[in-house]
């Protein structure tokens, strides 16, 4: 009897870790664990993936951006062979272990990504020091300006936290651009302005300022948007 109780408690802990401290919608199609990367979720959901050591244990981990295809979120468009997918994007993290298996650490869905209006998911990239850069892009409907916001997150203290942010915007009519970078670990802000046009005489300017240090935001407590 004690063995049965122990098994039930262990299973509950695994599920709690996977869906974490979020109010994310549950997706039974996302496996809690597995060795075959191609069977962790429906293949057609994959937008982008990265592989590398995220929790500093020397074992490769996995990070995915997925786009589910739940029927309720699919809009059939007349005379179009491809429906419009209104389902929310999902960020999923799997930690690898010494047996070659991947355990779902957590996934964030629902309002993790804001793709309303002209915002879109630009991609995910693993940095050389084990951080993840998640990029959101946008382009005004008039085409007057476009840009992106890049979020840098890192695993520490048992969860993923936002440690940096970069925002870039360029005006197509004039070529002028502005870039703001935030180092949230050290309380620094970098601002750069200039012109991307080859014919422009505008000189690039750079400023560095100190900003107040605040407690780092945990992923799931803010929205990825541009």
PDB file of C-alpha atoms in Angstrom, residues 44-123:
ATOM      1  CA  UNK A  44       2.529  19.798 -37.345  1.00  0.00           C
ATOM      2  CA  UNK A  45       2.504  21.959 -34.211  1.00  0.00           C
ATOM      3  CA  UNK A  46       6.226  22.693 -34.395  1.00  0.00           C
ATOM      4  CA  UNK A  47       7.217  26.276 -35.208  1.00  0.00           C
ATOM      5  CA  UNK A  48      10.818  26.248 -34.032  1.00  0.00           C
ATOM      6  CA  UNK A  49      13.093  24.348 -31.647  1.00  0.00           C
ATOM      7  CA  UNK A  50      16.453  24.737 -29.940  1.00  0.00           C
ATOM      8  CA  UNK A  51      18.646  22.167 -28.214  1.00  0.00           C
ATOM      9  CA  UNK A  52      21.294  22.855 -25.576  1.00  0.00           C
ATOM     10  CA  UNK A  53      22.073  22.832 -21.872  1.00  0.00           C
ATOM     11  CA  UNK A  54      19.636  25.211 -20.176  1.00  0.00           C
ATOM     12  CA  UNK A  55      19.896  24.137 -16.537  1.00  0.00           C
ATOM     13  CA  UNK A  56      23.708  23.758 -16.418  1.00  0.00           C
ATOM     14  CA  UNK A  57      23.793  20.039 -15.659  1.00  0.00           C
ATOM     15  CA  UNK A  58      25.847  19.133 -18.729  1.00  0.00           C
ATOM     16  CA  UNK A  59      22.924  17.374 -20.455  1.00  0.00           C
ATOM     17  CA  UNK A  60      21.187  18.803 -23.561  1.00  0.00           C
ATOM     18  CA  UNK A  61      17.687  20.191 -23.051  1.00  0.00           C
ATOM     19  CA  UNK A  62      14.962  21.189 -25.512  1.00  0.00           C
ATOM     20  CA  UNK A  63      12.998  24.383 -26.067  1.00  0.00           C
ATOM     21  CA  UNK A  64      10.067  24.565 -28.476  1.00  0.00           C
ATOM     22  CA  UNK A  65       7.604  27.105 -29.784  1.00  0.00           C
ATOM     23  CA  UNK A  66       4.446  25.287 -30.807  1.00  0.00           C
ATOM     24  CA  UNK A  67       1.244  26.334 -32.545  1.00  0.00           C
ATOM     25  CA  UNK A  68      -1.574  23.903 -31.663  1.00  0.00           C
ATOM     26  CA  UNK A  69      -4.271  23.049 -34.155  1.00  0.00           C
ATOM     27  CA  UNK A  70      -7.315  22.651 -31.930  1.00  0.00           C
ATOM     28  CA  UNK A  71     -10.444  22.657 -34.094  1.00  0.00           C
ATOM     29  CA  UNK A  72     -12.105  25.411 -32.045  1.00  0.00           C
ATOM     30  CA  UNK A  73      -9.283  27.798 -32.950  1.00  0.00           C
ATOM     31  CA  UNK A  74      -9.174  27.042 -36.675  1.00  0.00           C
ATOM     32  CA  UNK A  75     -11.058  29.401 -39.014  1.00  0.00           C
ATOM     33  CA  UNK A  76     -12.069  28.031 -42.383  1.00  0.00           C
ATOM     34  CA  UNK A  77     -11.699  30.683 -45.084  1.00  0.00           C
ATOM     35  CA  UNK A  78     -13.753  30.501 -48.240  1.00  0.00           C
ATOM     36  CA  UNK A  79     -11.739  29.658 -51.379  1.00  0.00           C
ATOM     37  CA  UNK A  80      -8.605  29.048 -49.309  1.00  0.00           C
ATOM     38  CA  UNK A  81      -7.112  25.556 -48.847  1.00  0.00           C
ATOM     39  CA  UNK A  82      -5.463  26.574 -45.577  1.00  0.00           C
ATOM     40  CA  UNK A  83      -7.499  27.612 -42.518  1.00  0.00           C
ATOM     41  CA  UNK A  84      -6.369  30.469 -40.274  1.00  0.00           C
ATOM     42  CA  UNK A  85      -4.947  29.222 -36.972  1.00  0.00           C
ATOM     43  CA  UNK A  86      -6.109  31.388 -34.054  1.00  0.00           C
ATOM     44  CA  UNK A  87      -4.834  29.009 -31.377  1.00  0.00           C
ATOM     45  CA  UNK A  88      -2.327  30.524 -28.920  1.00  0.00           C
ATOM     46  CA  UNK A  89       1.371  29.807 -29.351  1.00  0.00           C
ATOM     47  CA  UNK A  90       3.047  27.707 -26.658  1.00  0.00           C
ATOM     48  CA  UNK A  91       6.552  27.804 -25.189  1.00  0.00           C
ATOM     49  CA  UNK A  92       7.654  24.342 -24.002  1.00  0.00           C
ATOM     50  CA  UNK A  93      10.801  23.367 -22.093  1.00  0.00           C
ATOM     51  CA  UNK A  94      12.063  19.795 -21.698  1.00  0.00           C
ATOM     52  CA  UNK A  95      15.028  18.929 -19.487  1.00  0.00           C
ATOM     53  CA  UNK A  96      17.180  15.994 -20.549  1.00  0.00           C
ATOM     54  CA  UNK A  97      18.481  13.378 -18.132  1.00  0.00           C
ATOM     55  CA  UNK A  98      21.336  10.863 -18.065  1.00  0.00           C
ATOM     56  CA  UNK A  99      19.128   8.070 -19.417  1.00  0.00           C
ATOM     57  CA  UNK A 100      18.459   9.959 -22.646  1.00  0.00           C
ATOM     58  CA  UNK A 101      14.898  10.870 -21.712  1.00  0.00           C
ATOM     59  CA  UNK A 102      13.343  14.332 -21.832  1.00  0.00           C
ATOM     60  CA  UNK A 103      11.094  15.480 -18.982  1.00  0.00           C
ATOM     61  CA  UNK A 104       8.648  18.319 -19.570  1.00  0.00           C
ATOM     62  CA  UNK A 105       9.704  21.033 -17.125  1.00  0.00           C
ATOM     63  CA  UNK A 106       6.873  23.377 -18.038  1.00  0.00           C
ATOM     64  CA  UNK A 107       4.839  24.836 -20.852  1.00  0.00           C
ATOM     65  CA  UNK A 108       3.277  28.258 -21.093  1.00  0.00           C
ATOM     66  CA  UNK A 109       0.199  28.832 -23.241  1.00  0.00           C
ATOM     67  CA  UNK A 110      -2.946  30.970 -23.272  1.00  0.00           C
ATOM     68  CA  UNK A 111      -1.637  34.546 -23.090  1.00  0.00           C
ATOM     69  CA  UNK A 112       2.107  33.765 -23.163  1.00  0.00           C
ATOM     70  CA  UNK A 113       2.386  35.300 -26.652  1.00  0.00           C
ATOM     71  CA  UNK A 114       0.465  38.314 -27.930  1.00  0.00           C
ATOM     72  CA  UNK A 115      -0.066  37.841 -31.657  1.00  0.00           C
ATOM     73  CA  UNK A 116      -2.981  40.230 -31.945  1.00  0.00           C
ATOM     74  CA  UNK A 117      -2.826  43.041 -34.447  1.00  0.00           C
ATOM     75  CA  UNK A 118       0.471  43.074 -36.340  1.00  0.00           C
ATOM     76  CA  UNK A 119       2.521  41.168 -33.718  1.00  0.00           C
ATOM     77  CA  UNK A 120       3.975  37.801 -34.689  1.00  0.00           C
ATOM     78  CA  UNK A 121       6.357  35.217 -33.243  1.00  0.00           C
ATOM     79  CA  UNK A 122       9.766  35.766 -34.797  1.00  0.00           C
ATOM     80  CA  UNK A 123      11.590  32.758 -33.387  1.00  0.00           C
TER      81      UNK A 123
END
